[in-house]
mmCIF file of C-alpha atoms and ligand atoms in Angstrom:
data_model
loop_
_atom_site.group_PDB
_atom_site.id
_atom_site.type_symbol
_atom_site.label_atom_id
_atom_site.label_comp_id
_atom_site.label_asym_id
_atom_site.label_seq_id
_atom_site.Cartn_x
_atom_site.Cartn_y
_atom_site.Cartn_z
ATOM 1 C CA MET A 22 96.871 68.064 114.536
ATOM 2 C CA THR A 23 93.989 68.036 112.075
ATOM 3 C CA THR A 24 94.748 69.360 108.614
ATOM 4 C CA ILE A 25 91.863 71.241 107.050
ATOM 5 C CA GLU A 26 91.958 72.100 103.377
ATOM 6 C CA PRO A 27 89.457 74.794 102.384
ATOM 7 C CA ALA A 28 87.277 74.183 99.380
ATOM 8 C CA GLU A 29 88.853 75.538 96.216
ATOM 9 C CA THR A 30 87.074 78.785 95.425
ATOM 10 C CA THR A 31 87.185 80.745 92.215
ATOM 11 C CA ILE A 32 87.855 84.465 92.595
ATOM 12 C CA GLY A 33 88.173 87.373 90.235
ATOM 13 C CA PRO A 34 86.206 87.787 87.032
ATOM 14 C CA ALA A 35 84.525 84.622 85.806
ATOM 15 C CA GLY A 36 86.878 82.523 83.771
ATOM 16 C CA THR A 37 90.148 83.899 85.129
ATOM 17 C CA GLY A 38 90.666 80.639 86.984
ATOM 18 C CA THR A 39 92.230 82.137 90.092
ATOM 19 C CA THR A 40 91.775 79.825 93.079
ATOM 20 C CA THR A 41 92.273 79.844 96.835
ATOM 21 C CA SER A 42 95.508 77.950 96.357
ATOM 22 C CA GLY A 43 96.924 81.420 95.588
ATOM 23 C CA LEU A 44 98.051 80.309 92.153
ATOM 24 C CA SER A 45 96.120 79.893 88.965
ATOM 25 C CA ALA A 46 97.091 78.240 85.732
ATOM 26 C CA ALA A 47 97.996 81.717 84.563
ATOM 27 C CA GLY A 48 100.383 82.125 87.518
ATOM 28 C CA THR A 49 98.331 84.504 89.658
ATOM 29 C CA THR A 50 100.016 84.825 93.058
ATOM 30 C CA ALA A 51 98.803 85.808 96.516
ATOM 31 C CA ALA A 52 100.526 89.147 95.887
ATOM 32 C CA ASP A 53 98.420 89.650 92.743
ATOM 33 C CA VAL A 54 95.254 88.825 94.680
ATOM 34 C CA LEU A 55 96.209 91.165 97.515
ATOM 35 C CA ARG A 56 97.155 94.027 95.193
ATOM 36 C CA ALA A 57 93.753 93.776 93.517
ATOM 37 C CA HIS A 58 91.984 94.160 96.881
ATOM 38 C CA ILE A 59 93.815 97.127 98.441
ATOM 39 C CA ARG A 60 92.418 100.646 98.092
ATOM 40 C CA ASP A 61 94.725 103.668 98.193
ATOM 41 C CA VAL A 62 93.239 106.630 100.077
ATOM 42 C CA ALA A 63 95.153 109.874 99.601
ATOM 43 C CA ASP A 64 95.766 112.215 102.530
ATOM 44 C CA PHE A 65 94.406 109.888 105.231
ATOM 45 C CA PRO A 66 94.653 110.108 108.196
ATOM 46 C CA GLN A 67 96.731 113.212 107.507
ATOM 47 C CA PRO A 68 97.969 115.167 104.463
ATOM 48 C CA GLY A 69 100.768 113.450 102.560
ATOM 49 C CA VAL A 70 99.953 109.900 103.683
ATOM 50 C CA VAL A 71 98.602 107.400 101.140
ATOM 51 C CA PHE A 72 96.571 105.075 103.329
ATOM 52 C CA LYS A 73 96.523 101.405 102.311
ATOM 53 C CA ASP A 74 92.931 100.382 103.031
ATOM 54 C CA ILE A 75 92.406 96.613 103.386
ATOM 55 C CA THR A 76 88.605 96.708 103.663
ATOM 56 C CA PRO A 77 88.103 95.458 100.044
ATOM 57 C CA LEU A 78 90.228 92.428 100.964
ATOM 58 C CA LEU A 79 88.243 91.801 104.145
ATOM 59 C CA GLY A 80 85.002 92.023 102.200
ATOM 60 C CA THR A 81 86.014 89.490 99.533
ATOM 61 C CA PRO A 82 85.955 86.025 101.126
ATOM 62 C CA ALA A 83 87.895 84.156 98.445
ATOM 63 C CA ALA A 84 90.649 86.763 98.309
ATOM 64 C CA PHE A 85 90.813 86.896 102.099
ATOM 65 C CA THR A 86 91.189 83.110 102.136
ATOM 66 C CA VAL A 87 94.134 83.259 99.724
ATOM 67 C CA VAL A 88 95.882 85.830 101.902
ATOM 68 C CA ILE A 89 95.202 84.065 105.203
ATOM 69 C CA ASN A 90 96.459 80.779 103.767
ATOM 70 C CA GLU A 91 99.619 82.523 102.612
ATOM 71 C CA LEU A 92 100.217 83.967 106.109
ATOM 72 C CA ALA A 93 99.478 80.575 107.677
ATOM 73 C CA THR A 94 102.067 78.952 105.425
ATOM 74 C CA THR A 95 104.534 81.590 106.625
ATOM 75 C CA ALA A 96 103.664 80.868 110.265
ATOM 76 C CA GLY A 97 104.254 77.159 109.687
ATOM 77 C CA GLY A 98 107.564 77.906 107.992
ATOM 78 C CA TYR A 99 108.778 79.838 111.017
ATOM 79 C CA GLY A 100 107.706 77.063 113.364
ATOM 80 C CA ALA A 101 105.571 79.545 115.302
ATOM 81 C CA THR A 102 103.917 78.165 118.434
ATOM 82 C CA VAL A 103 101.846 81.299 118.970
ATOM 83 C CA VAL A 104 100.731 84.249 116.877
ATOM 84 C CA ALA A 105 100.814 87.784 118.311
ATOM 85 C CA ALA A 106 98.149 90.110 116.919
ATOM 86 C CA ILE A 107 98.831 93.847 116.756
ATOM 87 C CA GLU A 108 95.753 96.045 117.334
ATOM 88 C CA ALA A 109 93.659 96.773 115.419
ATOM 89 C CA ARG A 110 94.016 95.586 111.851
ATOM 90 C CA GLY A 111 96.456 92.893 112.926
ATOM 91 C CA PHE A 112 93.618 91.299 114.928
ATOM 92 C CA LEU A 113 91.632 90.714 111.735
ATOM 93 C CA LEU A 114 94.515 88.752 110.237
ATOM 94 C CA ALA A 115 96.199 87.065 113.181
ATOM 95 C CA ALA A 116 93.117 85.298 114.543
ATOM 96 C CA PRO A 117 92.304 83.394 111.321
ATOM 97 C CA VAL A 118 96.012 82.695 110.788
ATOM 98 C CA ALA A 119 96.250 81.191 114.292
ATOM 99 C CA TYR A 120 93.102 79.145 113.684
ATOM 100 C CA ARG A 121 94.407 77.893 110.350
ATOM 101 C CA THR A 122 97.833 77.102 111.821
ATOM 102 C CA GLY A 123 96.481 75.434 114.939
ATOM 103 C CA VAL A 124 98.193 77.726 117.449
ATOM 104 C CA GLY A 125 96.996 80.290 119.971
ATOM 105 C CA VAL A 126 96.757 84.034 119.459
ATOM 106 C CA VAL A 127 97.891 86.746 121.888
ATOM 107 C CA PRO A 128 96.544 90.302 121.567
ATOM 108 C CA ILE A 129 99.025 93.183 121.657
ATOM 109 C CA ARG A 130 96.755 96.122 122.407
ATOM 110 C CA LYS A 131 96.750 99.871 122.503
ATOM 111 C CA GLN A 132 97.158 101.361 125.982
ATOM 112 C CA GLY A 133 94.576 100.768 128.690
ATOM 113 C CA LYS A 134 92.647 97.863 127.157
ATOM 114 C CA LEU A 135 94.171 94.829 128.868
ATOM 115 C CA PRO A 136 93.400 93.784 132.470
ATOM 116 C CA GLY A 137 96.015 92.670 134.970
ATOM 117 C CA GLU A 138 99.745 93.279 134.906
ATOM 118 C CA THR A 139 100.976 94.507 131.532
ATOM 119 C CA VAL A 140 104.241 95.415 129.827
ATOM 120 C CA SER A 141 104.107 98.569 127.667
ATOM 121 C CA ARG A 142 106.127 100.446 125.027
ATOM 122 C CA THR A 143 105.518 103.867 123.457
ATOM 123 C CA TYR A 144 106.588 104.352 119.839
ATOM 124 C CA ASP A 145 106.290 106.566 116.743
ATOM 125 C CA LEU A 146 104.584 105.426 113.548
ATOM 126 C CA GLU A 147 104.111 106.944 110.067
ATOM 127 C CA TYR A 148 101.392 109.272 111.346
ATOM 128 C CA GLY A 149 101.672 109.698 115.098
ATOM 129 C CA THR A 150 102.603 108.191 118.439
ATOM 130 C CA ALA A 151 101.011 105.299 120.321
ATOM 131 C CA THR A 152 101.551 102.929 123.232
ATOM 132 C CA LEU A 153 101.219 99.150 122.957
ATOM 133 C CA GLU A 154 100.738 96.694 125.802
ATOM 134 C CA VAL A 155 100.737 92.946 126.346
ATOM 135 C CA GLN A 156 99.755 90.982 129.426
ATOM 136 C CA ALA A 157 102.842 90.089 131.437
ATOM 137 C CA ASP A 158 101.878 86.400 131.539
ATOM 138 C CA ALA A 159 100.757 86.144 127.901
ATOM 139 C CA PHE A 160 103.594 83.878 126.764
ATOM 140 C CA GLN A 161 105.029 80.604 128.028
ATOM 141 C CA PRO A 162 108.788 80.022 128.265
ATOM 142 C CA GLY A 163 109.926 78.540 124.959
ATOM 143 C CA ASP A 164 107.133 80.132 122.919
ATOM 144 C CA ARG A 165 108.118 80.955 119.337
ATOM 145 C CA VAL A 166 106.109 84.046 118.498
ATOM 146 C CA LEU A 167 105.155 85.269 115.031
ATOM 147 C CA LEU A 168 103.982 88.899 114.955
ATOM 148 C CA VAL A 169 101.169 89.526 112.470
ATOM 149 C CA ASP A 170 100.023 92.888 111.130
ATOM 150 C CA ASP A 171 98.679 94.387 107.925
ATOM 151 C CA VAL A 172 101.304 97.029 107.135
ATOM 152 C CA LEU A 173 105.006 97.474 107.860
ATOM 153 C CA ALA A 174 105.751 101.179 107.409
ATOM 154 C CA THR A 175 108.411 102.838 109.605
ATOM 155 C CA GLY A 176 108.671 99.706 111.717
ATOM 156 C CA GLY A 177 107.893 101.589 114.935
ATOM 157 C CA THR A 178 104.897 99.432 115.757
ATOM 158 C CA ALA A 179 106.680 96.159 115.032
ATOM 159 C CA ALA A 180 109.773 97.270 116.962
ATOM 160 C CA ALA A 181 107.629 98.039 120.008
ATOM 161 C CA ALA A 182 105.781 94.733 119.676
ATOM 162 C CA THR A 183 109.073 92.854 119.382
ATOM 163 C CA GLU A 184 110.350 94.507 122.552
ATOM 164 C CA LEU A 185 107.150 93.630 124.393
ATOM 165 C CA VAL A 186 107.335 89.950 123.474
ATOM 166 C CA ARG A 187 110.984 89.740 124.439
ATOM 167 C CA ALA A 188 110.340 91.574 127.707
ATOM 168 C CA SER A 189 107.675 88.934 128.406
ATOM 169 C CA GLY A 190 110.283 86.199 128.094
ATOM 170 C CA ALA A 191 109.413 84.761 124.678
ATOM 171 C CA GLU A 192 111.283 84.544 121.383
ATOM 172 C CA VAL A 193 110.147 86.489 118.303
ATOM 173 C CA VAL A 194 110.722 84.246 115.289
ATOM 174 C CA GLY A 195 109.511 86.766 112.751
ATOM 175 C CA LEU A 196 107.040 89.329 111.497
ATOM 176 C CA ALA A 197 104.449 88.548 108.827
ATOM 177 C CA VAL A 198 102.637 91.414 107.120
ATOM 178 C CA LEU A 199 100.449 91.834 104.096
ATOM 179 C CA MET A 200 102.482 94.697 102.736
ATOM 180 C CA GLU A 201 105.678 96.555 103.295
ATOM 181 C CA LEU A 202 106.078 100.254 102.455
ATOM 182 C CA THR A 203 109.708 99.891 101.418
ATOM 183 C CA PHE A 204 110.326 103.652 101.102
ATOM 184 C CA LEU A 205 109.920 103.942 104.906
ATOM 185 C CA ALA A 206 112.673 101.343 105.536
ATOM 186 C CA GLY A 207 110.954 99.513 108.382
ATOM 187 C CA ARG A 208 112.864 96.356 107.480
ATOM 188 C CA ASP A 209 116.202 98.087 108.130
ATOM 189 C CA ARG A 210 114.982 99.363 111.471
ATOM 190 C CA LEU A 211 113.964 95.851 112.550
ATOM 191 C CA ALA A 212 117.086 94.030 111.314
ATOM 192 C CA PRO A 213 118.009 91.239 111.886
ATOM 193 C CA LEU A 214 114.373 90.217 112.497
ATOM 194 C CA ALA A 215 113.005 87.831 109.841
ATOM 195 C CA ILE A 216 110.238 89.597 107.914
ATOM 196 C CA SER A 217 107.781 88.110 105.454
ATOM 197 C CA SER A 218 105.577 90.398 103.355
ATOM 198 C CA ILE A 219 103.185 89.270 100.665
ATOM 199 C CA MET A 220 103.634 92.440 98.659
ATOM 200 C CA GLU A 221 105.928 95.460 98.540
ATOM 201 C CA VAL A 222 104.879 99.021 97.793
HETATM 202 O O1 PRP B 320 105.409 100.573 110.736
HETATM 203 P P1 PRP B 320 104.636 101.675 111.409
HETATM 204 O O2 PRP B 320 105.057 103.030 110.945
HETATM 205 O O3 PRP B 320 104.662 101.556 112.883
HETATM 206 O O4 PRP B 320 103.133 101.556 110.939
HETATM 207 C C1 PRP B 320 102.440 100.343 110.831
HETATM 208 C C2 PRP B 320 101.266 100.305 111.756
HETATM 209 O O5 PRP B 320 100.355 101.367 111.453
HETATM 210 C C3 PRP B 320 99.043 100.847 111.373
HETATM 211 O O6 PRP B 320 98.432 100.767 112.625
HETATM 212 P P2 PRP B 320 97.685 101.955 113.373
HETATM 213 O O7 PRP B 320 98.516 102.366 114.531
HETATM 214 O O8 PRP B 320 97.282 102.998 112.393
HETATM 215 O O9 PRP B 320 96.471 101.229 114.032
HETATM 216 P P3 PRP B 320 95.105 100.548 113.593
HETATM 217 O O10 PRP B 320 95.442 99.172 113.083
HETATM 218 O O11 PRP B 320 94.419 100.529 114.890
HETATM 219 O O12 PRP B 320 94.434 101.387 112.543
HETATM 220 C C4 PRP B 320 99.257 99.447 110.844
HETATM 221 O O13 PRP B 320 98.137 98.618 111.095
HETATM 222 C C5 PRP B 320 100.496 99.010 111.572
HETATM 223 O O14 PRP B 320 100.198 98.475 112.848
HETATM 224 N N1 ADE B 321 100.230 104.249 104.667
HETATM 225 C C1 ADE B 321 99.650 103.424 105.538
HETATM 226 N N2 ADE B 321 98.496 102.799 105.211
HETATM 227 C C2 ADE B 321 97.908 101.949 106.103
HETATM 228 N N3 ADE B 321 98.404 101.696 107.301
HETATM 229 C C3 ADE B 321 99.539 102.306 107.652
HETATM 230 N N4 ADE B 321 100.269 102.241 108.779
HETATM 231 C C4 ADE B 321 101.320 103.058 108.634
HETATM 232 N N5 ADE B 321 101.319 103.649 107.439
HETATM 233 C C5 ADE B 321 100.206 103.189 106.805
#
C-alpha cells in the first residue's frame, strides 16, 4: 500500500502554529481544531435541539484535513477493511477516510435510494424516525467494518447501521464519529461496541 503524507498546513490565526498533524507546539489537538469549527444552531430542526453544524469544518480545508487524518488513524487502529458511510453527513467523512486509509467505502442510505436487494432497519433518532438500508451484497465474508458518522446522539442511527452490517454477514469493529452528545447516552445503548469520538459534548 502506498503511504501518502499530506503537506503540513498551517491553520488558525497566523502564528498559532497549528498544523495538519493535529498537534502544535502548544499542544493543540484534533479535538481543539474540531471544536473551533462546529457551529451550534439552537432549535434546529425542532425546538429544544441544539444542532451541531459541521459546515464550518467542511469549509476549512486544513481543519478538515486534521479531522480526516484523525479518523483515518482510528480506522487503521481498528484494522478496518472497509468503511461504512451513514447518509448523509457520514458520506462527507467516510469517503475521504476510506481514501486516506486505502480501503473501500459502502454507503448506508436512507430508504429507497439503493438499487437491487437491500436489508433495512427503521429506528428513532434525537429528532424523528428514519429507515436505513444497505445492499445485501455490500460486504464480503471476513470484512471488518468501521461505521463512520458525524454525530453520535441517542445511538439509534448507529444501532440500526450495526444491525444492517451484521445482517449482511460482516463484522462491525467499531464506530468512529466526530462528536458524541454524552447526555443522550448513545454509547450505553451501543455497548459493547467500540466507539471512538474526537470530541465530547
Ligand atoms: O444517534 P442518533 O440519535 O441516531 O443521531 C445521530 C444521527 O443524526 C444525524 O443524522 P440525520 O438523520 O439527521 O441525517 P443527515 O445526516 O441526513 O442530516 C447524524 O448525522 C447522525 O447520523
Ligand atoms: N444535536 C444534533 N446535531 C447534529 N446532528 C444530530 N444528530 C442527532 N442529534 C444531532
